[in-house]
Amino acid sequence: TIIVPPATATDNCAVLGIPAGTRSDGLLLTDPYPVGVTTITWNVMDINGNPAVAATQTVTVTDNEAPVITTSGPLTANNTPGLCSAIVSVTPATATDNCAVQGVPTGIRSDGLALTDPYPVGVTTIMWNVSDVNGNPAIVATQTVTVVDNEIPTFAVCPGNITRNNDPGVCGANVTFLIIANDNCGPTTVSQSHPSGFLFPIGTTTVTATATDGAGQIATCTFTVTVTDNQPPATPVLPVLTGSC
């Protein structure tokens, strides 16, 4: 609220009343003053009807209040199947101001991509900003978009059950096999209970391979290796006996 003190006037004889002020916007001197410059023109007459030279006064109101931005809040989505990202619909932020907002808030992603582009697995931050009609920038509002990788690894190659005969002269067999794991978000770590080329004993052994992706999700591949002993015992060598009767 701005209180404008009345103007005063002097004259060689006497002033007729007090100066009257007229605002450039036509409102009362006691009404609120808008942001910007309002001119008050003051005038008065003396008792002999001589008008004063009009005096002008300016009232300047400065807008120093920043706009307030409101976002739709943090967003969370699961990855699109087979991809390490997701399409996320982001509702544009809104802004209010004591005067008026200049345009609409602009959102800038932390990865520099367009708001409509797919969001990668992880957390992407959007920074919203806008100015009011008087050039006051808003306090930047941040919004997070979190994409969760909920897709477990897959085995491109998981051997079926394997059957082998024993290696000659060995009570078992060295068995080789190939295991390949893939994931939508890149490399996986594969651990195996028995490595390829392991010397498997006679009988049936279960092999378990575990694939772990970057999000800690696990997939398993299981198969058996059966080694059969098909080697008969060696023919015994009998001593040669000699004698006389």
mmCIF file with all atom_site columns, N, CA and C in Angstrom, residues 66-70 93-97 100-107 127-133 135-141:
data_model
loop_
_atom_site.group_PDB
_atom_site.id
_atom_site.type_symbol
_atom_site.label_atom_id
_atom_site.label_alt_id
_atom_site.label_comp_id
_atom_site.label_asym_id
_atom_site.label_entity_id
_atom_site.label_seq_id
_atom_site.pdbx_PDB_ins_code
_atom_site.Cartn_x
_atom_site.Cartn_y
_atom_site.Cartn_z
_atom_site.occupancy
_atom_site.B_iso_or_equiv
_atom_site.pdbx_formal_charge
_atom_site.auth_seq_id
_atom_site.auth_comp_id
_atom_site.auth_asym_id
_atom_site.auth_atom_id
_atom_site.pdbx_PDB_model_num
ATOM 1  N N  . ALA A 1 66  ? 9.206  -13.207 -7.504  1.00 0.00 ? 66  ALA A N  1
ATOM 2  C CA . ALA A 1 66  ? 9.469  -14.230 -8.519  1.00 0.00 ? 66  ALA A CA 1
ATOM 3  C C  . ALA A 1 66  ? 8.252  -15.130 -8.721  1.00 0.00 ? 66  ALA A C  1
ATOM 4  N N  . PRO A 1 67  ? 8.092  -15.647 -9.942  1.00 0.00 ? 67  PRO A N  1
ATOM 5  C CA . PRO A 1 67  ? 7.016  -16.623 -10.172 1.00 0.00 ? 67  PRO A CA 1
ATOM 6  C C  . PRO A 1 67  ? 7.251  -17.894 -9.358  1.00 0.00 ? 67  PRO A C  1
ATOM 7  N N  . VAL A 1 68  ? 6.195  -18.625 -9.139  1.00 0.00 ? 68  VAL A N  1
ATOM 8  C CA . VAL A 1 68  ? 6.264  -19.903 -8.422  1.00 0.00 ? 68  VAL A CA 1
ATOM 9  C C  . VAL A 1 68  ? 5.892  -21.014 -9.398  1.00 0.00 ? 68  VAL A C  1
ATOM 10 N N  . ILE A 1 69  ? 6.793  -22.017 -9.518  1.00 0.00 ? 69  ILE A N  1
ATOM 11 C CA . ILE A 1 69  ? 6.580  -23.123 -10.459 1.00 0.00 ? 69  ILE A CA 1
ATOM 12 C C  . ILE A 1 69  ? 6.087  -24.351 -9.707  1.00 0.00 ? 69  ILE A C  1
ATOM 13 N N  . THR A 1 70  ? 5.120  -25.025 -10.292 1.00 0.00 ? 70  THR A N  1
ATOM 14 C CA . THR A 1 70  ? 4.589  -26.270 -9.725  1.00 0.00 ? 70  THR A CA 1
ATOM 15 C C  . THR A 1 70  ? 4.753  -27.390 -10.751 1.00 0.00 ? 70  THR A C  1
ATOM 16 N N  . ALA A 1 93  ? 5.149  -28.350 -16.417 1.00 0.00 ? 93  ALA A N  1
ATOM 17 C CA . ALA A 1 93  ? 4.998  -27.609 -15.166 1.00 0.00 ? 93  ALA A CA 1
ATOM 18 C C  . ALA A 1 93  ? 4.137  -26.369 -15.417 1.00 0.00 ? 93  ALA A C  1
ATOM 19 N N  . THR A 1 94  ? 3.555  -25.841 -14.342 1.00 0.00 ? 94  THR A N  1
ATOM 20 C CA . THR A 1 94  ? 2.774  -24.614 -14.420 1.00 0.00 ? 94  THR A CA 1
ATOM 21 C C  . THR A 1 94  ? 3.415  -23.568 -13.524 1.00 0.00 ? 94  THR A C  1
ATOM 22 N N  . ALA A 1 95  ? 3.047  -22.315 -13.728 1.00 0.00 ? 95  ALA A N  1
ATOM 23 C CA . ALA A 1 95  ? 3.616  -21.242 -12.916 1.00 0.00 ? 95  ALA A CA 1
ATOM 24 C C  . ALA A 1 95  ? 2.562  -20.184 -12.624 1.00 0.00 ? 95  ALA A C  1
ATOM 25 N N  . THR A 1 96  ? 2.674  -19.586 -11.458 1.00 0.00 ? 96  THR A N  1
ATOM 26 C CA . THR A 1 96  ? 1.803  -18.479 -11.072 1.00 0.00 ? 96  THR A CA 1
ATOM 27 C C  . THR A 1 96  ? 2.680  -17.298 -10.665 1.00 0.00 ? 96  THR A C  1
ATOM 28 N N  . ASP A 1 97  ? 2.103  -16.095 -10.751 1.00 0.00 ? 97  ASP A N  1
ATOM 29 C CA . ASP A 1 97  ? 2.864  -14.904 -10.401 1.00 0.00 ? 97  ASP A CA 1
ATOM 30 C C  . ASP A 1 97  ? 1.897  -13.819 -9.946  1.00 0.00 ? 97  ASP A C  1
ATOM 31 N N  . ALA A 1 100 ? 1.980  -11.479 -13.919 1.00 0.00 ? 100 ALA A N  1
ATOM 32 C CA . ALA A 1 100 ? 1.666  -12.477 -14.942 1.00 0.00 ? 100 ALA A CA 1
ATOM 33 C C  . ALA A 1 100 ? 2.949  -13.172 -15.341 1.00 0.00 ? 100 ALA A C  1
ATOM 34 N N  . VAL A 1 101 ? 2.814  -14.397 -15.818 1.00 0.00 ? 101 VAL A N  1
ATOM 35 C CA . VAL A 1 101 ? 3.964  -15.199 -16.243 1.00 0.00 ? 101 VAL A CA 1
ATOM 36 C C  . VAL A 1 101 ? 4.219  -14.956 -17.721 1.00 0.00 ? 101 VAL A C  1
ATOM 37 N N  . GLN A 1 102 ? 5.500  -14.872 -18.061 1.00 0.00 ? 102 GLN A N  1
ATOM 38 C CA . GLN A 1 102 ? 5.887  -14.697 -19.462 1.00 0.00 ? 102 GLN A CA 1
ATOM 39 C C  . GLN A 1 102 ? 6.011  -16.065 -20.111 1.00 0.00 ? 102 GLN A C  1
ATOM 40 N N  . GLY A 1 103 ? 4.966  -16.484 -20.820 1.00 0.00 ? 103 GLY A N  1
ATOM 41 C CA . GLY A 1 103 ? 4.994  -17.800 -21.459 1.00 0.00 ? 103 GLY A CA 1
ATOM 42 C C  . GLY A 1 103 ? 4.738  -18.918 -20.472 1.00 0.00 ? 103 GLY A C  1
ATOM 43 N N  . VAL A 1 104 ? 5.281  -20.089 -20.783 1.00 0.00 ? 104 VAL A N  1
ATOM 44 C CA . VAL A 1 104 ? 5.109  -21.273 -19.940 1.00 0.00 ? 104 VAL A CA 1
ATOM 45 C C  . VAL A 1 104 ? 6.480  -21.760 -19.485 1.00 0.00 ? 104 VAL A C  1
ATOM 46 N N  . PRO A 1 105 ? 6.550  -22.479 -18.348 1.00 0.00 ? 105 PRO A N  1
ATOM 47 C CA . PRO A 1 105 ? 7.845  -22.982 -17.879 1.00 0.00 ? 105 PRO A CA 1
ATOM 48 C C  . PRO A 1 105 ? 8.518  -23.875 -18.927 1.00 0.00 ? 105 PRO A C  1
ATOM 49 N N  . THR A 1 106 ? 9.815  -23.745 -19.006 1.00 0.00 ? 106 THR A N  1
ATOM 50 C CA . THR A 1 106 ? 10.624 -24.553 -19.914 1.00 0.00 ? 106 THR A CA 1
ATOM 51 C C  . THR A 1 106 ? 11.383 -25.595 -19.109 1.00 0.00 ? 106 THR A C  1
ATOM 52 N N  . GLY A 1 107 ? 11.321 -26.853 -19.554 1.00 0.00 ? 107 GLY A N  1
ATOM 53 C CA . GLY A 1 107 ? 12.002 -27.939 -18.865 1.00 0.00 ? 107 GLY A CA 1
ATOM 54 C C  . GLY A 1 107 ? 13.259 -28.359 -19.605 1.00 0.00 ? 107 GLY A C  1
ATOM 55 N N  . MET A 1 127 ? 14.921 -29.639 -15.000 1.00 0.00 ? 127 MET A N  1
ATOM 56 C CA . MET A 1 127 ? 14.946 -28.328 -14.351 1.00 0.00 ? 127 MET A CA 1
ATOM 57 C C  . MET A 1 127 ? 13.988 -27.403 -15.087 1.00 0.00 ? 127 MET A C  1
ATOM 58 N N  . TRP A 1 128 ? 12.977 -26.911 -14.352 1.00 0.00 ? 128 TRP A N  1
ATOM 59 C CA . TRP A 1 128 ? 11.955 -26.046 -14.939 1.00 0.00 ? 128 TRP A CA 1
ATOM 60 C C  . TRP A 1 128 ? 12.243 -24.596 -14.581 1.00 0.00 ? 128 TRP A C  1
ATOM 61 N N  . ASN A 1 129 ? 12.071 -23.689 -15.555 1.00 0.00 ? 129 ASN A N  1
ATOM 62 C CA . ASN A 1 129 ? 12.278 -22.272 -15.284 1.00 0.00 ? 129 ASN A CA 1
ATOM 63 C C  . ASN A 1 129 ? 11.338 -21.434 -16.132 1.00 0.00 ? 129 ASN A C  1
ATOM 64 N N  . VAL A 1 130 ? 11.102 -20.219 -15.661 1.00 0.00 ? 130 VAL A N  1
ATOM 65 C CA . VAL A 1 130 ? 10.242 -19.278 -16.367 1.00 0.00 ? 130 VAL A CA 1
ATOM 66 C C  . VAL A 1 130 ? 10.478 -17.898 -15.756 1.00 0.00 ? 130 VAL A C  1
ATOM 67 N N  . SER A 1 131 ? 10.097 -16.846 -16.467 1.00 0.00 ? 131 SER A N  1
ATOM 68 C CA . SER A 1 131 ? 10.171 -15.483 -15.942 1.00 0.00 ? 131 SER A CA 1
ATOM 69 C C  . SER A 1 131 ? 8.787  -14.850 -15.988 1.00 0.00 ? 131 SER A C  1
ATOM 70 N N  . ASP A 1 132 ? 8.602  -13.816 -15.157 1.00 0.00 ? 132 ASP A N  1
ATOM 71 C CA . ASP A 1 132 ? 7.331  -13.106 -15.231 1.00 0.00 ? 132 ASP A CA 1
ATOM 72 C C  . ASP A 1 132 ? 7.438  -11.971 -16.248 1.00 0.00 ? 132 ASP A C  1
ATOM 73 N N  . VAL A 1 133 ? 6.336  -11.246 -16.437 1.00 0.00 ? 133 VAL A N  1
ATOM 74 C CA . VAL A 1 133 ? 6.302  -10.215 -17.469 1.00 0.00 ? 133 VAL A CA 1
ATOM 75 C C  . VAL A 1 133 ? 7.233  -9.057  -17.141 1.00 0.00 ? 133 VAL A C  1
ATOM 76 N N  . GLY A 1 135 ? 10.329 -9.630  -15.967 1.00 0.00 ? 135 GLY A N  1
ATOM 77 C CA . GLY A 1 135 ? 11.695 -10.117 -16.071 1.00 0.00 ? 135 GLY A CA 1
ATOM 78 C C  . GLY A 1 135 ? 12.237 -10.813 -14.849 1.00 0.00 ? 135 GLY A C  1
ATOM 79 N N  . ASN A 1 136 ? 11.393 -11.046 -13.837 1.00 0.00 ? 136 ASN A N  1
ATOM 80 C CA . ASN A 1 136 ? 11.858 -11.758 -12.650 1.00 0.00 ? 136 ASN A CA 1
ATOM 81 C C  . ASN A 1 136 ? 11.889 -13.255 -12.921 1.00 0.00 ? 136 ASN A C  1
ATOM 82 N N  . PRO A 1 137 ? 13.065 -13.905 -12.812 1.00 0.00 ? 137 PRO A N  1
ATOM 83 C CA . PRO A 1 137 ? 13.108 -15.362 -13.015 1.00 0.00 ? 137 PRO A CA 1
ATOM 84 C C  . PRO A 1 137 ? 12.575 -16.090 -11.790 1.00 0.00 ? 137 PRO A C  1
ATOM 85 N N  . ALA A 1 138 ? 11.946 -17.210 -12.059 1.00 0.00 ? 138 ALA A N  1
ATOM 86 C CA . ALA A 1 138 ? 11.450 -18.041 -10.966 1.00 0.00 ? 138 ALA A CA 1
ATOM 87 C C  . ALA A 1 138 ? 12.601 -18.785 -10.311 1.00 0.00 ? 138 ALA A C  1
ATOM 88 N N  . ILE A 1 139 ? 12.380 -19.220 -9.087  1.00 0.00 ? 139 ILE A N  1
ATOM 89 C CA . ILE A 1 139 ? 13.321 -20.159 -8.469  1.00 0.00 ? 139 ILE A CA 1
ATOM 90 C C  . ILE A 1 139 ? 13.169 -21.478 -9.219  1.00 0.00 ? 139 ILE A C  1
ATOM 91 N N  . VAL A 1 140 ? 14.285 -22.002 -9.716  1.00 0.00 ? 140 VAL A N  1
ATOM 92 C CA . VAL A 1 140 ? 14.236 -23.215 -10.541 1.00 0.00 ? 140 VAL A CA 1
ATOM 93 C C  . VAL A 1 140 ? 13.582 -24.357 -9.769  1.00 0.00 ? 140 VAL A C  1
ATOM 94 N N  . ALA A 1 141 ? 12.641 -25.027 -10.420 1.00 0.00 ? 141 ALA A N  1
ATOM 95 C CA . ALA A 1 141 ? 11.974 -26.195 -9.824  1.00 0.00 ? 141 ALA A CA 1
ATOM 96 C C  . ALA A 1 141 ? 12.547 -27.449 -10.476 1.00 0.00 ? 141 ALA A C  1
#
